[in-house]
Every structure is written in structure tokens, then in C-alpha cells.
Short mmCIF file of C-alpha atoms in Angstrom, two decimals:
data_model
loop_
_atom_site.label_atom_id
_atom_site.label_comp_id
_atom_site.label_asym_id
_atom_site.label_seq_id
_atom_site.Cartn_x
_atom_site.Cartn_y
_atom_site.Cartn_z
CA MET C 70 40.90 34.76 202.79
CA THR C 71 41.74 33.52 199.31
CA ASP C 72 39.60 32.57 196.36
CA SER C 73 39.88 28.84 197.11
CA ASN C 74 36.08 28.71 197.22
CA PRO C 75 35.35 26.79 200.44
CA THR C 76 31.74 25.81 200.98
CA PRO C 77 29.85 28.79 202.44
CA ASP C 78 28.25 28.32 205.86
CA PRO C 79 24.60 29.46 205.66
CA ALA C 80 24.46 29.65 209.47
CA ALA C 81 27.14 32.36 209.62
CA PRO C 82 25.60 35.84 210.06
CA VAL C 83 26.16 38.41 207.31
CA LEU C 84 26.20 42.20 207.44
CA THR C 85 25.93 43.71 203.96
CA ILE C 86 27.00 47.30 203.35
CA ASP C 87 26.10 48.56 199.90
CA GLY C 88 26.31 52.00 198.34
CA PRO C 89 27.71 54.07 195.49
CA SER C 90 31.37 54.92 194.95
CA GLY C 91 32.73 57.21 197.65
CA SER C 92 29.93 56.61 200.14
CA GLY C 93 32.45 55.29 202.68
CA LYS C 94 31.34 51.68 202.55
CA GLY C 95 34.88 50.29 202.25
CA THR C 96 36.21 52.14 205.28
CA ILE C 97 33.07 51.51 207.34
CA SER C 98 32.99 47.82 206.39
CA ARG C 99 36.64 47.21 207.34
CA LEU C 100 36.20 48.94 210.69
CA ALA C 101 32.95 47.08 211.41
CA ALA C 102 34.54 43.73 210.53
CA THR C 103 37.48 44.48 212.84
CA ARG C 104 35.23 45.51 215.71
CA LEU C 105 33.05 42.42 215.28
CA GLY C 106 35.93 40.03 214.64
CA TRP C 107 34.24 38.88 211.42
CA HIS C 108 35.58 38.13 207.94
CA TYR C 109 35.55 40.92 205.38
CA LEU C 110 34.66 40.84 201.68
CA ASP C 111 35.53 43.72 199.37
CA SER C 112 33.46 42.69 196.37
CA GLY C 113 34.60 45.69 194.36
CA ALA C 114 38.19 44.45 194.64
CA LEU C 115 37.19 41.26 192.84
CA TYR C 116 35.82 43.20 189.88
CA ARG C 117 38.79 45.55 189.90
CA ALA C 118 41.11 42.53 190.01
CA VAL C 119 39.47 41.08 186.90
CA GLY C 120 39.80 44.50 185.28
CA VAL C 121 43.51 44.59 186.09
CA ALA C 122 44.00 41.03 184.82
CA ALA C 123 42.15 41.95 181.63
CA GLY C 124 44.40 44.99 181.20
CA TRP C 125 47.54 42.90 181.70
CA ALA C 126 46.26 40.50 179.03
CA ASP C 127 45.38 43.44 176.75
CA LEU C 128 41.77 42.27 176.48
CA ASP C 129 39.07 44.35 174.83
CA LEU C 130 36.50 45.44 177.44
CA ASP C 131 33.84 45.00 174.76
CA ASP C 132 34.76 41.31 174.34
CA ALA C 133 32.37 39.73 176.84
CA GLY C 134 33.53 36.18 176.12
CA ALA C 135 37.18 37.01 176.81
CA LEU C 136 36.26 38.81 180.02
CA VAL C 137 34.22 35.86 181.26
CA ARG C 138 37.19 33.54 180.65
CA CYS C 139 39.41 36.05 182.46
CA ALA C 140 37.04 36.05 185.46
CA PHE C 141 37.13 32.25 185.65
CA ASP C 142 40.86 31.85 185.03
CA SER C 143 42.33 34.68 187.12
CA ASP C 144 43.88 33.68 190.44
CA ILE C 145 42.69 36.32 192.94
CA ALA C 146 43.71 36.19 196.59
CA PHE C 147 43.45 38.46 199.62
CA ARG C 148 46.22 38.71 202.21
CA GLU C 149 46.39 40.84 205.33
CA ALA C 150 49.75 42.59 205.60
CA ALA C 151 51.67 43.04 208.85
CA ASP C 152 50.28 46.57 209.16
CA GLY C 153 46.72 45.25 208.85
CA GLU C 154 46.20 46.49 205.30
CA LEU C 155 44.39 44.17 202.94
CA ARG C 156 46.57 43.31 199.94
CA VAL C 157 45.12 41.87 196.74
CA LEU C 158 47.14 39.42 194.66
CA VAL C 159 46.25 38.91 191.00
CA ASN C 160 47.86 35.90 189.36
CA GLY C 161 50.54 35.92 192.03
CA HIS C 162 51.37 39.63 191.76
CA ASP C 163 50.49 42.28 194.35
CA ALA C 164 48.05 44.51 192.45
CA THR C 165 46.69 46.45 195.45
CA ASP C 166 47.93 49.87 194.34
CA GLU C 167 46.86 49.34 190.73
CA LEU C 168 43.37 48.31 191.86
CA ARG C 169 42.88 51.76 193.42
CA THR C 170 43.41 53.70 190.20
CA GLU C 171 40.55 55.35 188.36
CA THR C 172 41.41 53.20 185.32
CA ALA C 173 40.79 50.02 187.33
CA GLY C 174 37.58 51.48 188.71
CA ALA C 175 36.27 52.32 185.26
CA ALA C 176 37.18 48.84 183.99
CA ALA C 177 35.46 47.26 186.99
CA SER C 178 32.28 49.22 186.33
CA ALA C 179 32.24 48.15 182.68
CA ILE C 180 32.97 44.52 183.55
CA ALA C 181 30.34 44.45 186.30
CA ALA C 182 27.68 45.23 183.71
CA ILE C 183 28.28 41.86 181.99
CA PRO C 184 25.86 39.24 183.42
CA GLU C 185 28.18 36.30 182.70
CA VAL C 186 31.06 37.93 184.60
CA ARG C 187 28.81 38.59 187.59
CA ALA C 188 27.75 34.94 187.51
CA ALA C 189 31.39 33.82 187.35
CA LEU C 190 32.24 35.79 190.50
CA ARG C 191 29.07 34.99 192.47
CA ASP C 192 30.34 31.78 194.08
CA ARG C 193 33.70 33.37 194.91
CA GLN C 194 31.89 36.02 196.90
CA ARG C 195 29.52 33.65 198.68
CA ALA C 196 32.46 31.47 199.76
CA PHE C 197 33.48 34.24 202.18
CA ARG C 198 30.46 33.40 204.35
CA GLN C 199 32.24 31.62 207.18
CA PRO C 200 31.99 31.65 211.01
CA PRO C 201 31.95 33.75 213.09
CA GLY C 202 30.39 36.07 210.48
CA LEU C 203 30.96 38.21 207.41
CA VAL C 204 30.86 41.91 206.59
CA ALA C 205 30.39 42.26 202.83
CA ASP C 206 30.65 45.59 201.03
CA GLY C 207 29.67 46.33 197.46
CA ARG C 208 26.75 47.34 195.32
CA ASP C 209 24.57 44.22 195.28
CA MET C 210 25.55 42.39 198.47
CA GLY C 211 22.13 42.77 200.09
CA THR C 212 20.08 42.37 196.93
CA VAL C 213 21.82 39.59 194.96
CA ILE C 214 24.78 37.93 196.68
CA PHE C 215 23.40 37.66 200.23
CA PRO C 216 19.66 38.41 199.96
CA ASP C 217 19.06 36.45 203.18
CA ALA C 218 21.60 38.49 205.18
CA ARG C 219 20.44 39.20 208.71
CA TYR C 220 21.75 42.78 208.67
CA LYS C 221 21.70 45.14 205.70
CA VAL C 222 22.91 48.73 205.33
CA PHE C 223 22.84 51.09 202.36
CA LEU C 224 25.25 54.02 202.65
CA THR C 225 25.05 57.14 200.54
CA ALA C 226 26.37 60.70 200.44
CA SER C 227 26.11 63.67 198.13
CA ALA C 228 28.05 63.33 194.87
CA GLU C 229 30.02 66.45 195.76
CA GLU C 230 31.16 65.06 199.10
CA ARG C 231 32.03 61.70 197.56
CA ALA C 232 34.16 63.44 194.92
CA GLU C 233 35.88 65.48 197.65
CA ARG C 234 36.68 62.32 199.64
CA ARG C 235 38.12 60.60 196.59
CA TYR C 236 40.10 63.72 195.69
CA LYS C 237 41.76 63.81 199.12
CA GLN C 238 42.56 60.09 198.99
CA LEU C 239 44.22 60.31 195.60
CA LYS C 240 46.12 63.52 196.34
CA GLU C 241 47.55 61.90 199.48
CA LYS C 242 48.85 59.11 197.24
CA GLY C 243 50.43 61.62 194.87
CA VAL C 244 47.94 60.98 192.07
CA SER C 245 47.27 63.97 189.81
CA VAL C 246 43.50 64.49 189.57
CA THR C 247 40.99 67.33 189.49
CA LEU C 248 37.93 67.63 191.68
CA ALA C 249 35.73 68.49 188.68
CA GLY C 250 36.97 65.44 186.79
CA LEU C 251 36.31 63.13 189.73
CA LEU C 252 32.80 64.54 190.14
CA ARG C 253 32.06 63.82 186.47
CA GLU C 254 33.38 60.26 186.83
CA ILE C 255 31.33 59.62 189.97
CA LEU C 256 28.13 60.90 188.37
CA ALA C 257 28.80 58.81 185.25
CA ARG C 258 29.51 55.71 187.33
CA ASP C 259 26.38 56.26 189.41
CA ALA C 260 24.34 56.37 186.21
CA ARG C 261 25.95 53.18 184.84
CA ASP C 262 25.57 51.27 188.08
CA ALA C 263 21.95 52.30 188.60
CA SER C 264 20.85 51.61 185.03
CA ARG C 265 22.57 48.30 184.27
CA ALA C 266 20.25 45.44 183.45
CA VAL C 267 21.74 43.00 185.96
CA ALA C 268 22.01 43.77 189.70
CA PRO C 269 21.55 47.53 189.42
CA LEU C 270 22.70 49.66 192.34
CA ARG C 271 19.74 50.06 194.68
CA PRO C 272 19.01 49.53 198.38
CA ALA C 273 17.57 46.19 199.44
CA GLU C 274 13.98 46.64 200.60
CA ASP C 275 14.96 45.64 204.14
CA ALA C 276 18.18 47.69 204.27
CA VAL C 277 18.74 50.51 206.75
CA ARG C 278 19.72 53.64 204.84
CA ILE C 279 22.41 55.92 206.26
CA ASP C 280 23.37 59.23 204.64
CA THR C 281 27.02 59.79 205.56
CA THR C 282 27.19 63.37 204.25
CA GLY C 283 28.91 65.43 206.91
CA LEU C 284 29.14 62.54 209.38
CA PRO C 285 32.45 61.47 210.97
CA ILE C 286 33.53 57.88 210.34
CA ASP C 287 33.17 56.82 213.99
CA ALA C 288 29.55 57.98 214.09
CA VAL C 289 28.66 55.91 211.02
CA VAL C 290 30.44 52.83 212.39
CA GLU C 291 28.49 53.11 215.63
CA GLN C 292 25.19 53.32 213.73
CA VAL C 293 26.10 50.21 211.77
CA LEU C 294 27.27 48.23 214.81
CA ALA C 295 24.10 49.19 216.68
CA LEU C 296 22.13 47.14 214.14
CA VAL C 297 24.18 44.03 214.85
CA ARG C 298 24.19 44.47 218.59
#
């Protein structure tokens, strides 16, 4: 699905999967969407895409006005590759690999704290609500973007395990990182996301909480799908 902003269908069911960085929500959400045959929204990719676009334009992350314009003006599209991987295009360029860097993640976290940027991306996210249904993963899907979602999940895991997961992912990609450094970044990001004035990271009151620490992926997916079934 692209960012062409079709009119959302309020009758389409939504499963929101929120949680902190490294909780497994991206992997679980993709697998759940595939099993259900529903659309998938990676809301974090939108913020990372704006961060990448801002970096390409050499924008100051403290310049809120410039970042808001960047959020409105950037052409962001999602394409599924032949191997099933979701590719993200930013202004016509495949930025998927760049979106996964820690630099893009840090920029996304800083940008997400700006209320006007969140407002600029709100309609883009809601446009993904189309039949037969939508699985949306992020940090405020169940609290802000889709508060009326029929199914809501909040995933979490210990900071140490989340750092370990991220460490393995990046090492497999040949990225030079340290486990201690990743743990510091995760703890810092948790603090930023939980304390920001707009849409802080927190479970929706009606969300089912699942601690994924020590759980295999398949077990978590089954717990999530059981809610929908």
C-alpha cells in the first residue's frame, strides 16, 4: 500500500500491536497480517522515512517547522518485493536498509516527539484501514491512531532481551555495534517515548498485554491470533 491516502473504511477490523523498541511487534505484526490475510501498517517506518528524508535534505532535527514540511512533502510508499519483504520508498528511492539503522531510529524518535509531525502523519496511517482488515504496529496505534480498534495488544520484553535481539539482527547484517551500547540506546529511547507530551508510549486501557521475554515467535503469534479468532 502506498501513501496515496484513500478514504479509510471504518467497518474494516483493526488489530493494533504496540510496544517498545525490540519487543517483537514488527515481526509478530507481519506474521499475524499474513496469517489473517489483512493489510499491514508499520507506523515506525513512516517516522523513520521522514527522518531519512530530513537527513537527505540536511535538516536540523531541532527545526520543528522544517520537519513538519518534510513530513507533508515527502513521498513515502510501501512495496512488497518478490521475496515477500516490505520495501520502503522515500521520494522514489528504496530506503529500506537505511531505515533500519540506529541513526534513522534515533531521528524517528526525535521527530515523533513533535506534535505537528504526528498530526501530519495521522491521516496517512489511518488510510491503511481497508477491507478485509488491518494489523497496525507502533507505539500509539491503540491509544491514538485507532482508539476504536476491535483488537489491541501491547507487547513488551526486558530491556536486556530487547538489546540482545537487536544486537543479533544488526550483527547478521554486518553492522558493527556493541550490546552495551544498544542497551543504553534502548533505555534512552524508552524514556523518551514514555515521557513525551504527545502520544506517550503506554498500553491502551483495553489492550491485552503480552510479555515476550523468553517466548518463541510462534507462541506469541498464536496468542495474538487467538484474540482475533
